[in-house]
Amino acid sequence: GAVVSQHPSWVICKSGTSVKIECRSLDFQATTMFWYRQFPKQSLMLMATSNEGSKATYEQGVEKDKFLINHASLTLSTLTVTSAHPEDSSFYICSARDWVGTEQYFGPGTRLTVT
Amino acid sequence: QKEVEQNSGPLSVPEGAIASLNCTYSDRGSQSFFWYRQYSGKSPELIMSIYSNGDKEDGRFTAQLNKASQYVSLLIRDSQPSDSATYLCAVKRGGSTGTASKLTFGTGTRLQVTL
C-alpha cells in the first residue's frame, strides 16, 4: 500500500503555544488529505478535509481558527494547533488519498500532550 | 441509528480459529467498503477493500459484501495472537470530492486471539 508519514510522532508543548504537525505522502500524489483526532478508547473523529490548493473543509464543531490546515502541495499537508490547551491533548492522525480516490491511507499519527 | 455499526466486543477467539467480524451500514448509496486494523496506540492500517457483492480473499483475510442486506464482514482464518487489535469498518458513498468522498467509520470491534 501507499506510504504516509507524519512528523513529529510525539510532541509535548506548553499551554498557549502553537504546534505544527506535518503529513507527507511518500510514494503518491495526495490530492485529498484528511485530519483526524482520536481520544483514548474512542473512535476516529474527522476534523477536516483538504484538497490540494484549496481551503480545508472543517467538520461541524471544529474551530478552523484553532486548527489551521494547509495543503500547499500534492505531497504535504500541515495541521497547526494554535494556542494549545490541555484539552487539545490527543492523537492526531492524517490520511491521504490520490486522485483516483478509492483507497485512503493513514499516517502513523502524532501524539500531542499539552501541559 | 448509527451510520456504520459494529459490535464493540471484545470478540475472543482461540489461536487457529476463524474470527468473524461484522458491520452493517445505513446508507444504501454506499459503494466502497474497507476494513482497517488498529493496534492500541497506533494509527489504522488498511487491510481489505471491497466494492462489489460477494467475497474477496487476500491471504488469511476474506471480506464479504452483501449490499442488499447492507452488510459487510471480515473473516480471519487461522487467527494469530498478532491479529489482536481493533478492526474498523469504513464505508464511502463514492466520488473523489465532496461529502460523498468521506469515509464513515464504525466504532470498531476489539478482537482478542487467545493462546
PDB file of C-alpha atoms in Angstrom:
ATOM      1  CA  GLY A   1       0.000   0.000   0.000  1.00  0.00           C
ATOM      2  CA  ALA A   2       0.872   3.663  -0.216  1.00  0.00           C
ATOM      3  CA  VAL A   3       3.030   5.266   2.475  1.00  0.00           C
ATOM      4  CA  VAL A   4       2.079   8.311   4.504  1.00  0.00           C
ATOM      5  CA  SER A   5       4.460   9.803   7.042  1.00  0.00           C
ATOM      6  CA  GLN A   6       3.843  12.213   9.894  1.00  0.00           C
ATOM      7  CA  HIS A   7       6.204  14.368  11.878  1.00  0.00           C
ATOM      8  CA  PRO A   8       6.674  14.592  14.764  1.00  0.00           C
ATOM      9  CA  SER A   9       5.474  11.278  16.149  1.00  0.00           C
ATOM     10  CA  TRP A  10       5.007  12.854  19.537  1.00  0.00           C
ATOM     11  CA  VAL A  11       5.242  16.358  20.950  1.00  0.00           C
ATOM     12  CA  ILE A  12       4.878  17.980  24.344  1.00  0.00           C
ATOM     13  CA  CYS A  13       4.150  21.680  24.462  1.00  0.00           C
ATOM     14  CA  LYS A  14       3.148  24.261  26.998  1.00  0.00           C
ATOM     15  CA  SER A  15      -0.343  25.686  27.182  1.00  0.00           C
ATOM     16  CA  GLY A  16      -0.730  28.719  24.932  1.00  0.00           C
ATOM     17  CA  THR A  17       1.888  27.736  22.399  1.00  0.00           C
ATOM     18  CA  SER A  18       1.327  26.512  18.843  1.00  0.00           C
ATOM     19  CA  VAL A  19       2.312  23.184  17.370  1.00  0.00           C
ATOM     20  CA  LYS A  20       2.693  22.237  13.710  1.00  0.00           C
ATOM     21  CA  ILE A  21       2.251  18.661  12.502  1.00  0.00           C
ATOM     22  CA  GLU A  22       3.379  17.631   9.031  1.00  0.00           C
ATOM     23  CA  CYS A  23       1.839  14.916   6.896  1.00  0.00           C
ATOM     24  CA  ARG A  24       3.548  13.681   3.744  1.00  0.00           C
ATOM     25  CA  SER A  25       2.580  11.179   1.077  1.00  0.00           C
ATOM     26  CA  LEU A  26       5.843   9.474   0.161  1.00  0.00           C
ATOM     27  CA  ASP A  27       5.074   7.484  -2.961  1.00  0.00           C
ATOM     28  CA  PHE A  28       1.938   9.009  -4.439  1.00  0.00           C
ATOM     29  CA  GLN A  29       0.342  12.368  -5.035  1.00  0.00           C
ATOM     30  CA  ALA A  30      -2.282  13.081  -2.414  1.00  0.00           C
ATOM     31  CA  THR A  31      -4.980  15.216  -3.951  1.00  0.00           C
ATOM     32  CA  THR A  32      -7.022  14.904  -0.783  1.00  0.00           C
ATOM     33  CA  MET A  33      -5.828  14.726   2.787  1.00  0.00           C
ATOM     34  CA  PHE A  34      -7.832  14.230   5.944  1.00  0.00           C
ATOM     35  CA  TRP A  35      -7.049  15.089   9.545  1.00  0.00           C
ATOM     36  CA  TYR A  36      -8.476  13.012  12.366  1.00  0.00           C
ATOM     37  CA  ARG A  37      -8.304  13.172  16.118  1.00  0.00           C
ATOM     38  CA  GLN A  38      -8.667  10.221  18.429  1.00  0.00           C
ATOM     39  CA  PHE A  39      -9.061  10.318  22.186  1.00  0.00           C
ATOM     40  CA  PRO A  40      -8.186   7.233  24.264  1.00  0.00           C
ATOM     41  CA  LYS A  41     -10.558   4.317  23.730  1.00  0.00           C
ATOM     42  CA  GLN A  42     -12.680   6.349  21.315  1.00  0.00           C
ATOM     43  CA  SER A  43     -13.181   6.148  17.600  1.00  0.00           C
ATOM     44  CA  LEU A  44     -11.617   8.357  14.968  1.00  0.00           C
ATOM     45  CA  MET A  45     -13.112  11.810  14.637  1.00  0.00           C
ATOM     46  CA  LEU A  46     -12.707  13.562  11.307  1.00  0.00           C
ATOM     47  CA  MET A  47     -11.628  17.148  11.827  1.00  0.00           C
ATOM     48  CA  ALA A  48     -11.216  18.432   8.291  1.00  0.00           C
ATOM     49  CA  THR A  49     -10.720  17.531   4.660  1.00  0.00           C
ATOM     50  CA  SER A  50      -8.305  19.372   2.418  1.00  0.00           C
ATOM     51  CA  ASN A  51      -7.813  19.277  -1.317  1.00  0.00           C
ATOM     52  CA  GLU A  52      -4.503  20.442  -2.729  1.00  0.00           C
ATOM     53  CA  GLY A  53      -4.540  24.157  -3.391  1.00  0.00           C
ATOM     54  CA  SER A  54      -7.945  24.709  -1.767  1.00  0.00           C
ATOM     55  CA  LYS A  55      -9.125  25.788   1.647  1.00  0.00           C
ATOM     56  CA  ALA A  56      -9.844  22.985   4.056  1.00  0.00           C
ATOM     57  CA  THR A  57     -13.398  21.953   4.822  1.00  0.00           C
ATOM     58  CA  TYR A  58     -13.910  21.622   8.553  1.00  0.00           C
ATOM     59  CA  GLU A  59     -16.354  19.309  10.256  1.00  0.00           C
ATOM     60  CA  GLN A  60     -19.057  20.788  12.421  1.00  0.00           C
ATOM     61  CA  GLY A  61     -17.755  21.809  15.818  1.00  0.00           C
ATOM     62  CA  VAL A  62     -14.096  22.038  14.758  1.00  0.00           C
ATOM     63  CA  GLU A  63     -12.677  25.534  15.135  1.00  0.00           C
ATOM     64  CA  LYS A  64     -10.943  26.466  11.912  1.00  0.00           C
ATOM     65  CA  ASP A  65      -9.081  29.340  13.544  1.00  0.00           C
ATOM     66  CA  LYS A  66      -7.648  26.999  16.134  1.00  0.00           C
ATOM     67  CA  PHE A  67      -6.763  24.123  13.838  1.00  0.00           C
ATOM     68  CA  LEU A  68      -5.079  25.635  10.795  1.00  0.00           C
ATOM     69  CA  ILE A  69      -4.690  23.314   7.842  1.00  0.00           C
ATOM     70  CA  ASN A  70      -2.533  23.955   4.820  1.00  0.00           C
ATOM     71  CA  HIS A  71      -2.328  21.647   1.804  1.00  0.00           C
ATOM     72  CA  ALA A  72       0.018  23.561  -0.427  1.00  0.00           C
ATOM     73  CA  SER A  73       1.421  20.676  -2.429  1.00  0.00           C
ATOM     74  CA  LEU A  74       0.397  17.230  -3.606  1.00  0.00           C
ATOM     75  CA  THR A  75       2.641  15.584  -1.039  1.00  0.00           C
ATOM     76  CA  LEU A  76       2.414  17.792   2.042  1.00  0.00           C
ATOM     77  CA  SER A  77      -0.302  18.942   4.393  1.00  0.00           C
ATOM     78  CA  THR A  78       0.201  20.614   7.751  1.00  0.00           C
ATOM     79  CA  LEU A  79      -2.003  20.964  10.794  1.00  0.00           C
ATOM     80  CA  THR A  80      -1.189  23.757  13.220  1.00  0.00           C
ATOM     81  CA  VAL A  81      -2.811  23.682  16.632  1.00  0.00           C
ATOM     82  CA  THR A  82      -2.803  27.295  17.759  1.00  0.00           C
ATOM     83  CA  SER A  83      -2.863  28.397  21.382  1.00  0.00           C
ATOM     84  CA  ALA A  84      -2.938  24.808  22.518  1.00  0.00           C
ATOM     85  CA  HIS A  85      -4.648  23.874  25.764  1.00  0.00           C
ATOM     86  CA  PRO A  86      -4.570  20.648  27.781  1.00  0.00           C
ATOM     87  CA  GLU A  87      -7.916  19.592  26.305  1.00  0.00           C
ATOM     88  CA  ASP A  88      -6.248  19.566  22.874  1.00  0.00           C
ATOM     89  CA  SER A  89      -4.047  16.697  24.038  1.00  0.00           C
ATOM     90  CA  SER A  90      -4.901  13.832  21.733  1.00  0.00           C
ATOM     91  CA  PHE A  91      -3.683  11.519  18.979  1.00  0.00           C
ATOM     92  CA  TYR A  92      -3.756  13.369  15.654  1.00  0.00           C
ATOM     93  CA  ILE A  93      -3.720  11.236  12.525  1.00  0.00           C
ATOM     94  CA  CYS A  94      -3.577  12.336   8.927  1.00  0.00           C
ATOM     95  CA  SER A  95      -4.789  10.315   5.988  1.00  0.00           C
ATOM     96  CA  ALA A  96      -4.236  10.717   2.286  1.00  0.00           C
ATOM     97  CA  ARG A  97      -5.871   9.672  -0.938  1.00  0.00           C
ATOM     98  CA  ASP A  98      -4.804  10.023  -4.558  1.00  0.00           C
ATOM     99  CA  TRP A  99      -6.860  11.432  -7.434  1.00  0.00           C
ATOM    100  CA  VAL A 100      -8.451   8.071  -8.163  1.00  0.00           C
ATOM    101  CA  GLY A 101      -9.954   8.365  -4.714  1.00  0.00           C
ATOM    102  CA  THR A 102     -10.600   4.743  -3.928  1.00  0.00           C
ATOM    103  CA  GLU A 103      -8.359   3.840  -1.028  1.00  0.00           C
ATOM    104  CA  GLN A 104      -7.249   6.011   1.859  1.00  0.00           C
ATOM    105  CA  TYR A 105      -4.031   5.514   3.785  1.00  0.00           C
ATOM    106  CA  PHE A 106      -3.176   6.713   7.257  1.00  0.00           C
ATOM    107  CA  GLY A 107      -0.030   8.209   8.647  1.00  0.00           C
ATOM    108  CA  PRO A 108       1.416   6.823  11.890  1.00  0.00           C
ATOM    109  CA  GLY A 109      -0.107   9.611  13.979  1.00  0.00           C
ATOM    110  CA  THR A 110       1.200  12.332  16.260  1.00  0.00           C
ATOM    111  CA  ARG A 111       0.611  12.188  19.978  1.00  0.00           C
ATOM    112  CA  LEU A 112       0.219  15.713  21.340  1.00  0.00           C
ATOM    113  CA  THR A 113       0.444  16.442  25.035  1.00  0.00           C
ATOM    114  CA  VAL A 114      -0.229  19.986  26.223  1.00  0.00           C
ATOM    115  CA  THR A 115       0.971  20.737  29.733  1.00  0.00           C
TER     116      THR A 115
ATOM    117  CA  GLN B   1     -29.330   4.682  14.124  1.00  0.00           C
ATOM    118  CA  LYS B   2     -25.592   4.904  13.601  1.00  0.00           C
ATOM    119  CA  GLU B   3     -24.415   5.118  10.012  1.00  0.00           C
ATOM    120  CA  VAL B   4     -21.953   2.264  10.449  1.00  0.00           C
ATOM    121  CA  GLU B   5     -22.497  -0.210  13.248  1.00  0.00           C
ATOM    122  CA  GLN B   6     -20.114  -2.724  14.710  1.00  0.00           C
ATOM    123  CA  ASN B   7     -20.214  -4.783  17.856  1.00  0.00           C
ATOM    124  CA  SER B   8     -17.608  -3.278  20.151  1.00  0.00           C
ATOM    125  CA  GLY B   9     -16.588  -6.664  21.546  1.00  0.00           C
ATOM    126  CA  PRO B  10     -14.235  -7.847  22.758  1.00  0.00           C
ATOM    127  CA  LEU B  11     -14.521 -10.817  20.440  1.00  0.00           C
ATOM    128  CA  SER B  12     -12.383 -13.569  21.872  1.00  0.00           C
ATOM    129  CA  VAL B  13     -11.254 -16.469  19.666  1.00  0.00           C
ATOM    130  CA  PRO B  14      -8.648 -19.161  20.290  1.00  0.00           C
ATOM    131  CA  GLU B  15      -5.483 -19.252  18.245  1.00  0.00           C
ATOM    132  CA  GLY B  16      -6.024 -21.047  14.958  1.00  0.00           C
ATOM    133  CA  ALA B  17      -9.768 -20.414  14.858  1.00  0.00           C
ATOM    134  CA  ILE B  18     -11.732 -18.273  12.435  1.00  0.00           C
ATOM    135  CA  ALA B  19     -12.616 -14.783  13.639  1.00  0.00           C
ATOM    136  CA  SER B  20     -15.755 -13.294  12.126  1.00  0.00           C
ATOM    137  CA  LEU B  21     -16.234  -9.535  12.310  1.00  0.00           C
ATOM    138  CA  ASN B  22     -19.465  -7.931  11.200  1.00  0.00           C
ATOM    139  CA  CYS B  23     -20.557  -4.487  10.124  1.00  0.00           C
ATOM    140  CA  THR B  24     -23.862  -3.009   8.970  1.00  0.00           C
ATOM    141  CA  TYR B  25     -24.385   0.349   7.327  1.00  0.00           C
ATOM    142  CA  SER B  26     -27.431   2.512   6.797  1.00  0.00           C
ATOM    143  CA  ASP B  27     -26.654   4.440   3.589  1.00  0.00           C
ATOM    144  CA  ARG B  28     -27.814   2.437   0.580  1.00  0.00           C
ATOM    145  CA  GLY B  29     -25.746   4.729  -1.630  1.00  0.00           C
ATOM    146  CA  SER B  30     -22.508   3.365  -0.169  1.00  0.00           C
ATOM    147  CA  GLN B  31     -20.264   1.950  -2.850  1.00  0.00           C
ATOM    148  CA  SER B  32     -16.883   1.339  -1.273  1.00  0.00           C
ATOM    149  CA  PHE B  33     -16.157  -0.672   1.837  1.00  0.00           C
ATOM    150  CA  PHE B  34     -12.974  -1.017   3.842  1.00  0.00           C
ATOM    151  CA  TRP B  35     -11.561  -2.844   6.795  1.00  0.00           C
ATOM    152  CA  TYR B  36      -8.818  -1.228   8.841  1.00  0.00           C
ATOM    153  CA  ARG B  37      -6.837  -2.784  11.659  1.00  0.00           C
ATOM    154  CA  GLN B  38      -5.731  -0.568  14.537  1.00  0.00           C
ATOM    155  CA  TYR B  39      -3.338  -1.741  17.195  1.00  0.00           C
ATOM    156  CA  SER B  40      -3.501   0.021  20.543  1.00  0.00           C
ATOM    157  CA  GLY B  41      -1.716   3.361  20.359  1.00  0.00           C
ATOM    158  CA  LYS B  42      -1.174   3.109  16.610  1.00  0.00           C
ATOM    159  CA  SER B  43      -2.952   4.501  13.567  1.00  0.00           C
ATOM    160  CA  PRO B  44      -5.311   2.459  11.355  1.00  0.00           C
ATOM    161  CA  GLU B  45      -3.864   0.218   8.678  1.00  0.00           C
ATOM    162  CA  LEU B  46      -5.870  -0.685   5.579  1.00  0.00           C
ATOM    163  CA  ILE B  47      -6.179  -4.447   5.268  1.00  0.00           C
ATOM    164  CA  MET B  48      -9.064  -5.025   2.857  1.00  0.00           C
ATOM    165  CA  SER B  49     -11.236  -3.118   0.434  1.00  0.00           C
ATOM    166  CA  ILE B  50     -14.301  -4.446  -1.359  1.00  0.00           C
ATOM    167  CA  TYR B  51     -16.548  -2.809  -3.896  1.00  0.00           C
ATOM    168  CA  SER B  52     -18.886  -5.476  -5.293  1.00  0.00           C
ATOM    169  CA  ASN B  53     -21.118  -8.127  -3.796  1.00  0.00           C
ATOM    170  CA  GLY B  54     -19.537 -11.409  -2.895  1.00  0.00           C
ATOM    171  CA  ASP B  55     -16.273 -12.486  -1.349  1.00  0.00           C
ATOM    172  CA  LYS B  56     -12.787 -11.117  -1.728  1.00  0.00           C
ATOM    173  CA  GLU B  57      -9.869 -13.075  -0.380  1.00  0.00           C
ATOM    174  CA  ASP B  58      -6.378 -11.879   0.486  1.00  0.00           C
ATOM    175  CA  GLY B  59      -4.234 -14.340   2.364  1.00  0.00           C
ATOM    176  CA  ARG B  60      -5.907 -15.206   5.662  1.00  0.00           C
ATOM    177  CA  PHE B  61      -8.452 -12.435   5.238  1.00  0.00           C
ATOM    178  CA  THR B  62     -11.782 -12.659   3.418  1.00  0.00           C
ATOM    179  CA  ALA B  63     -14.116  -9.709   3.068  1.00  0.00           C
ATOM    180  CA  GLN B  64     -17.759 -10.381   2.286  1.00  0.00           C
ATOM    181  CA  LEU B  65     -20.215  -7.807   0.991  1.00  0.00           C
ATOM    182  CA  ASN B  66     -23.980  -8.020   0.660  1.00  0.00           C
ATOM    183  CA  LYS B  67     -25.369  -4.696  -0.491  1.00  0.00           C
ATOM    184  CA  ALA B  68     -28.976  -5.863  -0.400  1.00  0.00           C
ATOM    185  CA  SER B  69     -28.620  -6.603   3.309  1.00  0.00           C
ATOM    186  CA  GLN B  70     -26.286  -3.623   3.846  1.00  0.00           C
ATOM    187  CA  TYR B  71     -23.818  -5.916   5.481  1.00  0.00           C
ATOM    188  CA  VAL B  72     -20.071  -6.348   5.220  1.00  0.00           C
ATOM    189  CA  SER B  73     -17.947  -8.804   7.130  1.00  0.00           C
ATOM    190  CA  LEU B  74     -14.328  -9.765   7.614  1.00  0.00           C
ATOM    191  CA  LEU B  75     -13.194 -13.315   8.232  1.00  0.00           C
ATOM    192  CA  ILE B  76      -9.749 -14.003   9.597  1.00  0.00           C
ATOM    193  CA  ARG B  77      -8.662 -17.603   9.192  1.00  0.00           C
ATOM    194  CA  ASP B  78      -6.047 -19.287  11.385  1.00  0.00           C
ATOM    195  CA  SER B  79      -6.197 -16.397  13.839  1.00  0.00           C
ATOM    196  CA  GLN B  80      -2.912 -15.490  15.479  1.00  0.00           C
ATOM    197  CA  PRO B  81      -2.202 -13.550  18.682  1.00  0.00           C
ATOM    198  CA  SER B  82      -0.748 -10.830  16.455  1.00  0.00           C
ATOM    199  CA  ASP B  83      -4.230 -10.341  14.988  1.00  0.00           C
ATOM    200  CA  SER B  84      -5.393  -8.996  18.346  1.00  0.00           C
ATOM    201  CA  ALA B  85      -6.406  -5.424  17.565  1.00  0.00           C
ATOM    202  CA  THR B  86      -9.414  -3.248  16.927  1.00  0.00           C
ATOM    203  CA  TYR B  87     -10.938  -3.691  13.482  1.00  0.00           C
ATOM    204  CA  LEU B  88     -12.643  -0.680  11.972  1.00  0.00           C
ATOM    205  CA  CYS B  89     -15.243  -0.938   9.240  1.00  0.00           C
ATOM    206  CA  ALA B  90     -15.473   2.088   6.947  1.00  0.00           C
ATOM    207  CA  VAL B  91     -17.823   2.912   4.070  1.00  0.00           C
ATOM    208  CA  LYS B  92     -17.804   5.549   1.368  1.00  0.00           C
ATOM    209  CA  ARG B  93     -20.505   6.725  -0.953  1.00  0.00           C
ATOM    210  CA  GLY B  94     -18.157   7.168  -3.829  1.00  0.00           C
ATOM    211  CA  GLY B  95     -16.726  10.018  -5.804  1.00  0.00           C
ATOM    212  CA  SER B  96     -13.446  11.759  -5.143  1.00  0.00           C
ATOM    213  CA  THR B  97     -14.689  15.126  -3.870  1.00  0.00           C
ATOM    214  CA  GLY B  98     -17.343  16.485  -1.572  1.00  0.00           C
ATOM    215  CA  THR B  99     -19.232  14.839   1.251  1.00  0.00           C
ATOM    216  CA  ALA B 100     -19.602  11.660  -0.714  1.00  0.00           C
ATOM    217  CA  SER B 101     -15.860  11.174  -0.656  1.00  0.00           C
ATOM    218  CA  LYS B 102     -15.537  10.929   3.126  1.00  0.00           C
ATOM    219  CA  LEU B 103     -15.095   7.652   4.906  1.00  0.00           C
ATOM    220  CA  THR B 104     -17.618   6.910   7.607  1.00  0.00           C
ATOM    221  CA  PHE B 105     -16.154   4.703  10.306  1.00  0.00           C
ATOM    222  CA  GLY B 106     -17.746   2.334  12.725  1.00  0.00           C
ATOM    223  CA  THR B 107     -16.559   2.413  16.310  1.00  0.00           C
ATOM    224  CA  GLY B 108     -14.606  -0.799  15.817  1.00  0.00           C
ATOM    225  CA  THR B 109     -14.611  -4.339  17.168  1.00  0.00           C
ATOM    226  CA  ARG B 110     -11.860  -5.361  19.521  1.00  0.00           C
ATOM    227  CA  LEU B 111     -10.525  -8.817  18.692  1.00  0.00           C
ATOM    228  CA  GLN B 112      -8.606 -10.889  21.204  1.00  0.00           C
ATOM    229  CA  VAL B 113      -6.870 -14.039  19.999  1.00  0.00           C
ATOM    230  CA  THR B 114      -6.078 -16.253  22.940  1.00  0.00           C
ATOM    231  CA  LEU B 115      -3.338 -18.871  23.210  1.00  0.00           C
TER     232      LEU B 115
END
